[in-house]
Structures are given as C-alpha cells and as structure tokens.
Amino acid sequence: MKRALITGITGQDGSFLTEFLLARGYLVFGFARRESWYRPNCASHLADHIRIVLGDMGEGVDIANAIRESEPDEIYNLASQSRPGESWTRAPETLLVNGLGAIRLFESVRQTRPGCRVYHASSSEMFGRATSAPQNESTPFNPINPYAAAKVYAHQMARIYRESYGLYIACGVLFNHESERRPLHFLTQKVAYGAACAALGVQRSSDLNEMGRPIVDHGKLSLGNMDVARDWGYAGDFVEAMWRMLQQAVPSDYVIGTGQMRTLRQLCEVAYGSVGHNWQDCVVTDAALVRPLEPGAIVADASRARRELGWEPSVAFETMVQRMVQAQMARLRGESPSRAGSLPA
Ligand code: NAP
C-alpha cells in the first residue's frame, strides 16, 4: 500500500486530494495545525479514513517529525498562507510558511527520505504582471505581491534541490481553482454566496466581508473591479494533475489550468443567472475593494500537461459555479455540506 503525506490537508485541495488518493488505495497521512484539525474543516468528513500528524509549517522540527512518522512514498506540499491579498499584512508569516516551510520540507526529505516523491504547490500568481499570454512553463515570473514572491522562492528552491541532490520534486503551477469548499473570503465564493442570498431573499447577510461589513447588505453584493479576469477551473479536477505529476518517470514542473479566461462580470452573470436573477440588480461596485495592482492577462497554456500527463479538466465553468451557488444556498438554509460519494467504501 502506497503511503502519502499531505500538508494543508484541512484546505480545499487537501480534502479533494485525500479523497482521490483514498480511492486509489493509499494510506493517507495529513499534516495539520492542532487548532484547525479540532474544528470543522474541509477534511473533517475523512477523519476516520486517515492518520493525522499535528504540526505547523513554521516549525522545522514538526515537518521533520511528520516525515519520520508517516514514512511517505509521496508528499504533497499544499500548506500555505494562501490569500495573496492578505499577504501584504502577513508578509513575514507568508514567507515563513510558503517559502521557508517548503525549503525545510525539501531538506528533511533529503536527509531522511531521499527516495520519496514530492509535489510542491506553486501558483500562477508567480506570473503576476505577465510579459506574455497565455503562460506556460517557459514564461518568466513577475510576482506582484508577497504571496507570489514567496511562491517563486520555493519554486526556484525546488528546482535547485532537484538539480543539486537528484531529489524527485515536481511543482504544479496551478491557475485558480475553485469549488464549493472554498472559504467565503475568496472572490468566486463571495459571488456564489451573493447569488444564493438573492435566490433566498436575504437582504442583510450574517457573514462579513474583509471590511467587516455584511457581504450582502440591502440585498446588494459589493465587489471591486468587474473587469478582472481569471482562468478558473474546478479543484477536484486539479488534484488529479498533482497525482499524475508524481507518476512520471522524471520529475518536472507543469502549468495546470483550463486555458479559458473569464471576467468577474461573466462569473456574476453565470452565478446570478443560475438562480434566475439579473446580476446588475444585485451587485454594486466599491472602490475600496479594488486591488492597487492587478495581475495582467493570466491564462494557462497547459498543453504540456495535456500531452505528457494526459490531463484534461472535466468540470465546466458553468457547472462549477452552479454547484457553488447551490452549496451556499444549502449552507444558508442551515443544511450540512453534502459530501456523500466522496468517501471510500
Ligand atoms: P487553502 O484551502 O487555503 O488551504 C491551505 C492549507 O494550508 C490549509 O490546510 C491550512 O491550514 C494550511 N496551512 C496554512 N498555514 C499553515 C501552517 N503554518 N502550518 C500548517 N498548515 C498550514 O488552499 P488551497 O486552495 O487548498 O490551495 C492549496 C495550495 O495550492 C496552496 O499552497 C495554495 O497556495 C496553492 N494554490 C492554490 C490555488 C487555488 O486557486 N486554490 C492556485 C494556485 C496555487 P489551516 O486550516 O490551519 O489554515
């Protein structure tokens, strides 16, 4: 039985990846912070099927201990301070977890488990103000926030460890991927929530936005620049690409995305349209929510992954958005998230 260690198991990708690996017969170990594991998280429903090693990516000794305890064949390093916007106010923590944490993990692998294969979560945010579009494995990085800068650092160190020590480390340069498990402060989930409120007639939401105000107030959702555009895919599809990367004979880095860019305006159209509402009646723009620096045209050229990994996204943008809206409606009605079918038999 193959053994996998997943850091960031309590997050969106960690939970989807765990389901994917359990279905393939893996013994899965999750690395999680004590305070996160003992409250509801994305992987709570998997608790009886996995083993948890408690620890913090900010502590080298915890990382080394997790590798020693789990004796993994594969490690998926997903843990990160994952909010680019917040990385400005949490820059030291972002560098500690996303940068140094990754390097400590590579070093522990080198010292104690050199035959283990490592997937490291890089990000399309590294392209920042990209010099060309679409972006592939050869596009230069041009990060524009502390999150992206820390990701570039870890990405380069992954390559350096691979080339210097012959370790098996593959980096996935993943474009945005969403799901019904995304936390509420992420843009797509906020829109899904807004559409769910519109469908249920909620005028003032109990959930607050980053300014501490109701996400929906007087029946309106406040958003920033409606022209921002992203390449949004479905998280459940993307975790399969992570696994496929580690099944290759030779480790390498891959760009993963749908190759289709959509604006926030289009996202609103689909989300509100799915519950029979016109987004223009329900959304207002707020200059305070406009980011000072927005990335350029960020869209994936994932042709190498298609060719070498045989990877294709399977969930359409519209389907994903509808699922997210439906999940938010269920949540607002007080129903617990439906994860039936995601558990191993
Ligand atoms: P997520 O839902 O925010 O999950 C992040 C995970 O990292 C959580 O389990 C979190 O645990 C953990 N973590 C944060 N700080 C930690 C620390 N100090 N010690 C231990 N664990 C810590 O993010 P995601 O969407 O699943 O993304 C997974 C990875 O892919 C991240 O590295 C992210 O940067 C990268 N990525 C994501 C996207 C995307 O669109 N989703 C795109 C490109 C790259 P807590 O529960 O304790 O906070």
Coordinates of C-alpha atoms and ligand atoms in Angstrom, one line a residue:
M1 CA 0.0 0.0 0.0
K2 CA 1.4 3.4 -1.0
R3 CA 1.8 6.0 1.7
A4 CA 1.2 9.7 1.1
L5 CA 1.7 12.7 3.4
I6 CA -0.4 15.8 2.6
T7 CA 0.4 19.1 4.2
G8 CA -2.5 21.5 4.1
I9 CA -5.0 18.6 4.4
T10 CA -7.6 20.8 6.1
G11 CA -7.8 23.0 3.0
Q12 CA -9.8 22.8 -0.2
D13 CA -7.2 20.9 -2.3
G14 CA -6.0 18.8 0.6
S15 CA -9.5 17.4 1.1
F16 CA -10.1 16.7 -2.6
L17 CA -6.7 15.1 -3.0
T18 CA -7.3 12.9 0.1
E19 CA -10.5 11.6 -1.4
F20 CA -8.6 10.9 -4.7
L21 CA -5.8 9.0 -3.0
L22 CA -8.0 7.0 -0.7
A23 CA -10.0 5.9 -3.7
R24 CA -6.7 4.6 -5.2
G25 CA -5.9 2.6 -2.0
Y26 CA -3.3 4.9 -0.5
L27 CA -2.7 5.2 3.2
V28 CA -3.0 8.9 3.8
F29 CA -1.3 11.0 6.5
G30 CA -2.4 14.6 7.0
F31 CA -0.2 17.3 8.5
A32 CA -2.4 19.8 10.2
R33 CA -2.3 22.5 12.9
R34 CA -3.9 21.4 16.1
E35 CA -6.4 24.3 16.2
S36 CA -7.5 23.6 12.7
W37 CA -7.9 19.9 13.0
Y38 CA -10.1 20.1 16.0
R39 CA -12.6 22.4 14.4
P40 CA -14.7 21.8 11.3
N41 CA -12.5 21.9 8.2
C42 CA -12.7 20.6 4.6
A43 CA -11.3 17.2 5.6
S44 CA -13.4 16.6 8.7
H45 CA -15.6 14.0 6.9
L46 CA -12.4 12.0 6.2
A47 CA -11.2 11.8 9.8
D48 CA -11.9 8.0 10.2
H49 CA -10.0 7.2 7.0
I50 CA -6.7 9.0 7.5
R51 CA -4.0 9.5 10.1
I52 CA -3.2 13.0 11.3
V53 CA 0.2 14.3 12.4
L54 CA -0.2 17.6 14.2
G55 CA 2.3 20.4 13.5
D56 CA 2.9 23.8 12.0
M57 CA 4.8 24.5 8.7
G58 CA 6.5 27.3 10.6
E59 CA 8.3 24.7 12.7
G60 CA 11.1 22.7 11.0
V61 CA 11.0 20.1 13.8
D62 CA 7.3 19.4 13.1
I63 CA 7.9 18.9 9.4
A64 CA 10.8 16.5 10.1
N65 CA 8.7 14.6 12.6
A66 CA 5.8 14.3 10.1
I67 CA 8.1 12.8 7.5
R68 CA 9.6 10.4 10.1
E69 CA 6.2 9.3 11.4
S70 CA 4.5 8.8 8.1
E71 CA 7.4 7.3 6.1
P72 CA 5.8 8.5 2.8
D73 CA 6.3 7.4 -0.7
E74 CA 4.8 10.6 -1.9
I75 CA 4.4 14.0 -0.2
Y76 CA 2.0 16.7 -1.4
N77 CA 3.1 20.0 0.0
L78 CA -0.1 22.1 -0.2
A79 CA 0.2 24.0 3.1
S80 CA 0.4 27.8 2.6
Q81 CA -0.8 31.1 3.7
S82 CA -3.0 31.0 0.6
R83 CA -4.5 34.5 0.3
P84 CA -2.5 36.8 -2.0
G85 CA -4.4 39.9 -0.8
E86 CA -3.7 39.2 2.9
S87 CA -0.1 38.5 2.2
W88 CA 0.6 42.3 2.4
T89 CA -0.3 42.5 6.1
R90 CA 1.0 39.0 6.8
A91 CA 4.2 39.1 4.8
P92 CA 6.6 37.5 7.4
E93 CA 4.2 34.6 8.0
T94 CA 3.7 34.2 4.3
L95 CA 7.4 33.9 3.7
L96 CA 7.8 31.6 6.7
V97 CA 5.1 29.1 5.6
N98 CA 5.2 29.4 1.8
G99 CA 8.9 29.9 1.4
L100 CA 10.9 28.6 4.4
G101 CA 8.4 25.9 5.2
A102 CA 8.8 24.4 1.7
I103 CA 12.6 24.5 1.9
R104 CA 12.6 22.8 5.3
L105 CA 10.4 20.1 3.9
F106 CA 12.8 19.6 0.9
E107 CA 15.8 19.4 3.3
S108 CA 14.0 16.9 5.6
V109 CA 13.3 14.7 2.6
R110 CA 16.9 15.0 1.5
Q111 CA 18.1 13.9 4.9
T112 CA 15.7 11.2 5.9
R113 CA 13.6 10.1 2.9
P114 CA 15.5 10.9 -0.3
G115 CA 13.6 8.3 -2.4
C116 CA 10.3 10.0 -1.7
R117 CA 8.5 11.8 -4.5
V118 CA 7.4 15.4 -3.6
Y119 CA 4.7 17.5 -5.2
H120 CA 5.0 21.2 -4.4
A121 CA 2.1 23.7 -4.9
S122 CA 3.4 26.6 -6.9
S123 CA 1.0 29.1 -8.3
S124 CA 0.0 31.1 -11.4
E125 CA 0.3 34.2 -9.1
M126 CA 4.0 33.9 -9.8
F127 CA 3.4 35.2 -13.3
G128 CA 2.0 38.4 -11.8
R129 CA 2.2 41.2 -14.4
A130 CA 2.9 38.5 -17.1
T131 CA 5.0 39.6 -20.0
S132 CA 3.1 37.4 -22.4
A133 CA -0.2 35.4 -22.6
P134 CA -1.1 32.5 -22.3
Q135 CA 1.5 31.4 -19.8
N136 CA 3.4 28.1 -20.0
E137 CA 6.4 26.5 -18.3
S138 CA 8.8 28.9 -20.0
T139 CA 7.0 32.2 -19.2
P140 CA 9.1 34.4 -16.9
F141 CA 7.8 35.1 -13.4
N142 CA 7.0 38.7 -12.4
P143 CA 5.3 38.5 -9.0
I144 CA 3.4 41.5 -7.6
N145 CA 2.6 40.5 -4.0
P146 CA 4.4 38.9 -1.1
Y147 CA 2.4 35.6 -1.6
A148 CA 3.7 35.3 -5.2
A149 CA 7.2 36.3 -4.2
A150 CA 7.4 33.6 -1.6
K151 CA 6.0 31.1 -4.1
V152 CA 8.7 32.0 -6.6
Y153 CA 11.3 31.5 -3.9
A154 CA 10.1 28.0 -3.0
H155 CA 9.6 27.1 -6.7
Q156 CA 13.2 28.0 -7.5
M157 CA 14.5 26.1 -4.5
A158 CA 12.5 23.1 -5.6
R159 CA 14.4 23.2 -8.9
I160 CA 17.7 23.7 -7.1
Y161 CA 17.1 20.7 -4.8
R162 CA 16.1 18.6 -7.8
E163 CA 19.2 19.5 -9.8
S164 CA 21.7 19.6 -6.9
Y165 CA 20.6 16.5 -5.0
G166 CA 18.7 14.5 -7.6
L167 CA 15.5 14.6 -5.5
Y168 CA 12.2 13.9 -7.1
I169 CA 10.3 17.2 -6.7
A170 CA 7.6 18.3 -9.2
C171 CA 6.0 21.7 -9.0
G172 CA 2.4 22.4 -10.2
V173 CA 2.0 25.9 -11.4
L174 CA -1.8 25.8 -10.9
F175 CA -4.1 28.5 -12.1
N176 CA -7.2 29.5 -9.9
H177 CA -9.3 26.5 -9.0
E178 CA -12.5 26.8 -7.0
S179 CA -15.2 24.6 -5.5
E180 CA -18.0 24.5 -3.0
R181 CA -15.2 24.1 -0.4
R182 CA -13.6 27.5 -1.0
P183 CA -13.7 29.7 2.1
L184 CA -16.1 32.7 1.9
H185 CA -13.5 35.4 1.5
F186 CA -12.4 34.1 -1.9
L187 CA -14.0 36.1 -4.8
T188 CA -15.8 33.2 -6.5
Q189 CA -17.3 32.0 -3.3
K190 CA -18.4 35.5 -2.4
V191 CA -20.2 35.7 -5.7
A192 CA -21.8 32.3 -5.2
Y193 CA -22.9 33.5 -1.7
G194 CA -24.3 36.7 -3.1
A195 CA -26.3 34.7 -5.7
A196 CA -27.5 32.3 -3.0
C197 CA -28.7 35.3 -0.9
A198 CA -30.5 36.7 -3.9
A199 CA -32.2 33.4 -4.5
L200 CA -33.3 33.1 -0.9
G201 CA -34.3 36.8 -0.5
V202 CA -31.6 37.5 2.1
Q203 CA -31.3 41.3 2.4
R204 CA -28.5 41.5 5.0
S205 CA -26.1 38.6 5.4
S206 CA -24.7 37.4 8.8
D207 CA -21.4 36.7 7.1
L208 CA -19.0 39.7 6.9
N209 CA -16.6 40.7 4.1
E210 CA -12.9 41.8 4.6
M211 CA -14.1 45.3 5.6
G212 CA -16.1 43.8 8.5
R213 CA -19.4 44.6 6.8
P214 CA -22.2 42.2 5.7
I215 CA -21.2 40.5 2.4
V216 CA -24.8 41.3 1.2
D217 CA -26.4 44.4 2.5
H218 CA -29.7 45.9 1.4
G219 CA -29.8 43.0 -1.0
K220 CA -26.6 44.0 -2.8
L221 CA -23.2 42.3 -3.0
S222 CA -20.2 44.8 -3.1
L223 CA -17.4 43.9 -5.5
G224 CA -14.2 45.6 -6.7
N225 CA -13.1 45.8 -10.4
M226 CA -15.6 43.9 -12.5
D227 CA -13.1 43.7 -15.4
V228 CA -10.6 41.4 -13.5
A229 CA -10.3 38.2 -15.4
R230 CA -9.0 34.8 -14.3
D231 CA -8.6 31.3 -15.6
W232 CA -11.0 29.5 -13.1
G233 CA -11.1 25.7 -13.0
Y234 CA -12.6 23.1 -10.6
A235 CA -10.4 21.9 -7.7
G236 CA -11.5 18.3 -7.9
D237 CA -10.0 18.2 -11.4
F238 CA -6.8 19.9 -10.5
V239 CA -5.8 17.5 -7.7
E240 CA -5.7 14.7 -10.2
A241 CA -3.0 16.6 -12.1
M242 CA -0.9 16.7 -8.9
W243 CA -1.0 12.9 -8.6
R244 CA -0.3 12.4 -12.3
M245 CA 2.8 14.6 -12.0
L246 CA 4.3 12.2 -9.4
Q247 CA 3.6 9.2 -11.6
Q248 CA 6.1 10.4 -14.3
A249 CA 9.5 8.8 -14.6
V250 CA 11.3 12.1 -14.4
P251 CA 10.2 15.0 -12.2
S252 CA 9.3 18.3 -13.8
D253 CA 7.1 21.4 -13.4
Y254 CA 3.7 21.7 -15.1
V255 CA 1.3 24.5 -15.8
I256 CA -2.3 23.5 -15.0
G257 CA -5.3 25.5 -16.0
T258 CA -8.4 25.4 -18.2
G259 CA -7.0 27.9 -20.8
Q260 CA -10.2 29.9 -20.7
M261 CA -10.3 33.4 -19.1
R262 CA -13.4 34.9 -17.7
T263 CA -14.2 38.2 -16.2
L264 CA -15.8 38.8 -12.8
R265 CA -18.7 40.2 -14.8
Q266 CA -19.1 36.8 -16.6
L267 CA -18.8 35.0 -13.3
C268 CA -21.7 37.1 -11.8
E269 CA -23.8 36.5 -15.0
V270 CA -23.5 32.7 -14.6
A271 CA -23.9 32.7 -10.8
Y272 CA -27.0 35.0 -10.6
G273 CA -28.4 33.7 -13.9
S274 CA -28.3 30.1 -12.4
V275 CA -31.0 31.2 -9.8
G276 CA -33.0 33.4 -12.2
H277 CA -31.6 36.8 -11.2
N278 CA -30.0 39.6 -13.2
W279 CA -26.6 40.3 -11.6
Q280 CA -26.8 44.0 -12.4
D281 CA -29.8 44.3 -9.9
C282 CA -27.8 42.6 -7.1
V283 CA -24.2 43.8 -7.4
V284 CA -22.6 47.2 -6.6
T285 CA -19.0 48.2 -7.1
D286 CA -17.0 49.6 -4.2
A287 CA -13.7 51.4 -5.0
A288 CA -12.3 50.3 -1.6
L289 CA -12.4 46.7 -2.8
V290 CA -10.2 47.4 -5.9
R291 CA -6.7 45.9 -5.6
P292 CA -4.0 48.5 -6.2
L293 CA -2.1 46.2 -8.5
E294 CA -4.0 43.5 -10.5
P295 CA -2.2 40.8 -12.5
G296 CA -2.3 41.1 -16.3
A297 CA -4.0 38.6 -18.6
I298 CA -3.4 35.4 -16.6
V299 CA -4.5 32.4 -18.6
A300 CA -2.9 28.9 -18.8
D301 CA -1.3 27.2 -21.7
A302 CA -1.5 23.7 -20.2
S303 CA -0.6 21.9 -23.5
R304 CA 2.4 20.2 -21.9
A305 CA 0.3 18.7 -19.1
R306 CA -2.3 17.5 -21.7
R307 CA 0.4 16.0 -23.8
E308 CA 2.6 14.4 -21.1
L309 CA 0.2 13.8 -18.2
G310 CA -2.9 13.1 -20.3
W311 CA -4.7 15.7 -18.0
E312 CA -7.8 17.5 -19.1
P313 CA -10.3 19.5 -16.9
S314 CA -13.7 17.8 -16.8
V315 CA -16.0 20.1 -14.9
A316 CA -17.3 23.1 -17.0
F317 CA -17.1 26.6 -15.6
E318 CA -20.9 26.9 -15.5
T319 CA -21.3 23.6 -13.7
M320 CA -18.8 24.6 -11.1
V321 CA -20.4 27.9 -10.5
Q322 CA -23.9 26.3 -10.2
R323 CA -22.5 23.8 -7.7
M324 CA -21.1 26.6 -5.6
V325 CA -24.3 28.6 -5.6
Q326 CA -26.3 25.5 -4.6
A327 CA -23.9 24.7 -1.8
Q328 CA -24.2 28.3 -0.5
M329 CA -28.0 28.0 -0.6
A330 CA -27.8 24.8 1.4
R331 CA -25.5 26.4 3.9
L332 CA -27.8 29.5 4.3
R333 CA -30.6 27.1 4.9
G334 CA -28.6 25.5 7.7
E335 CA -28.0 22.2 5.9
S336 CA -24.6 20.5 6.4
P337 CA -22.4 20.1 3.3
S338 CA -23.2 17.1 1.2
R339 CA -20.1 15.0 0.7
A340 CA -21.7 11.7 0.1
G341 CA -20.0 9.8 -2.6
S342 CA -16.7 11.4 -1.7
L343 CA -15.9 8.8 0.9
P344 CA -14.2 5.5 0.3
A345 CA -16.5 2.4 0.6
Ligands
NAP1 P1 -6.4 26.5 1.4 O1 -7.8 25.9 1.3 O2 -6.3 27.9 1.9 O3 -5.6 25.5 2.2 C1 -4.3 25.9 2.8 C2 -3.9 24.9 3.8 O4 -2.6 25.3 4.3 C3 -4.8 24.7 4.9 O5 -5.0 23.4 5.3 C4 -4.1 25.5 6.0 O6 -4.4 25.0 7.3 C5 -2.7 25.1 5.7 N1 -1.7 26.0 6.4 C6 -1.6 27.3 6.4 N2 -0.7 27.7 7.2 C7 -0.2 26.6 7.8 C8 0.8 26.4 8.8 N3 1.5 27.4 9.3 N4 1.1 25.1 9.2 C9 0.4 24.1 8.6 N5 -0.6 24.2 7.7 C10 -0.9 25.5 7.3 O7 -5.7 26.5 0.0 P2 -6.0 25.6 -1.3 O8 -6.9 26.3 -2.2 O9 -6.3 24.2 -0.9 O10 -4.5 25.6 -2.0 C11 -3.6 24.5 -1.8 C12 -2.2 25.0 -2.2 O11 -2.3 25.4 -3.6 C13 -1.7 26.2 -1.5 O12 -0.3 26.1 -1.4 C14 -2.1 27.4 -2.4 O13 -1.2 28.5 -2.2 C15 -1.8 26.7 -3.8 N6 -2.6 27.2 -4.9 C16 -3.9 27.3 -4.8 C17 -4.7 27.8 -5.9 C18 -6.2 27.9 -5.9 O14 -6.8 28.6 -6.7 N7 -6.8 27.2 -4.9 C19 -4.0 28.2 -7.1 C20 -2.6 28.1 -7.1 C21 -1.9 27.6 -6.0 P3 -5.4 25.8 8.3 O15 -6.7 25.1 8.2 O16 -4.7 25.5 9.6 O17 -5.4 27.2 8.0

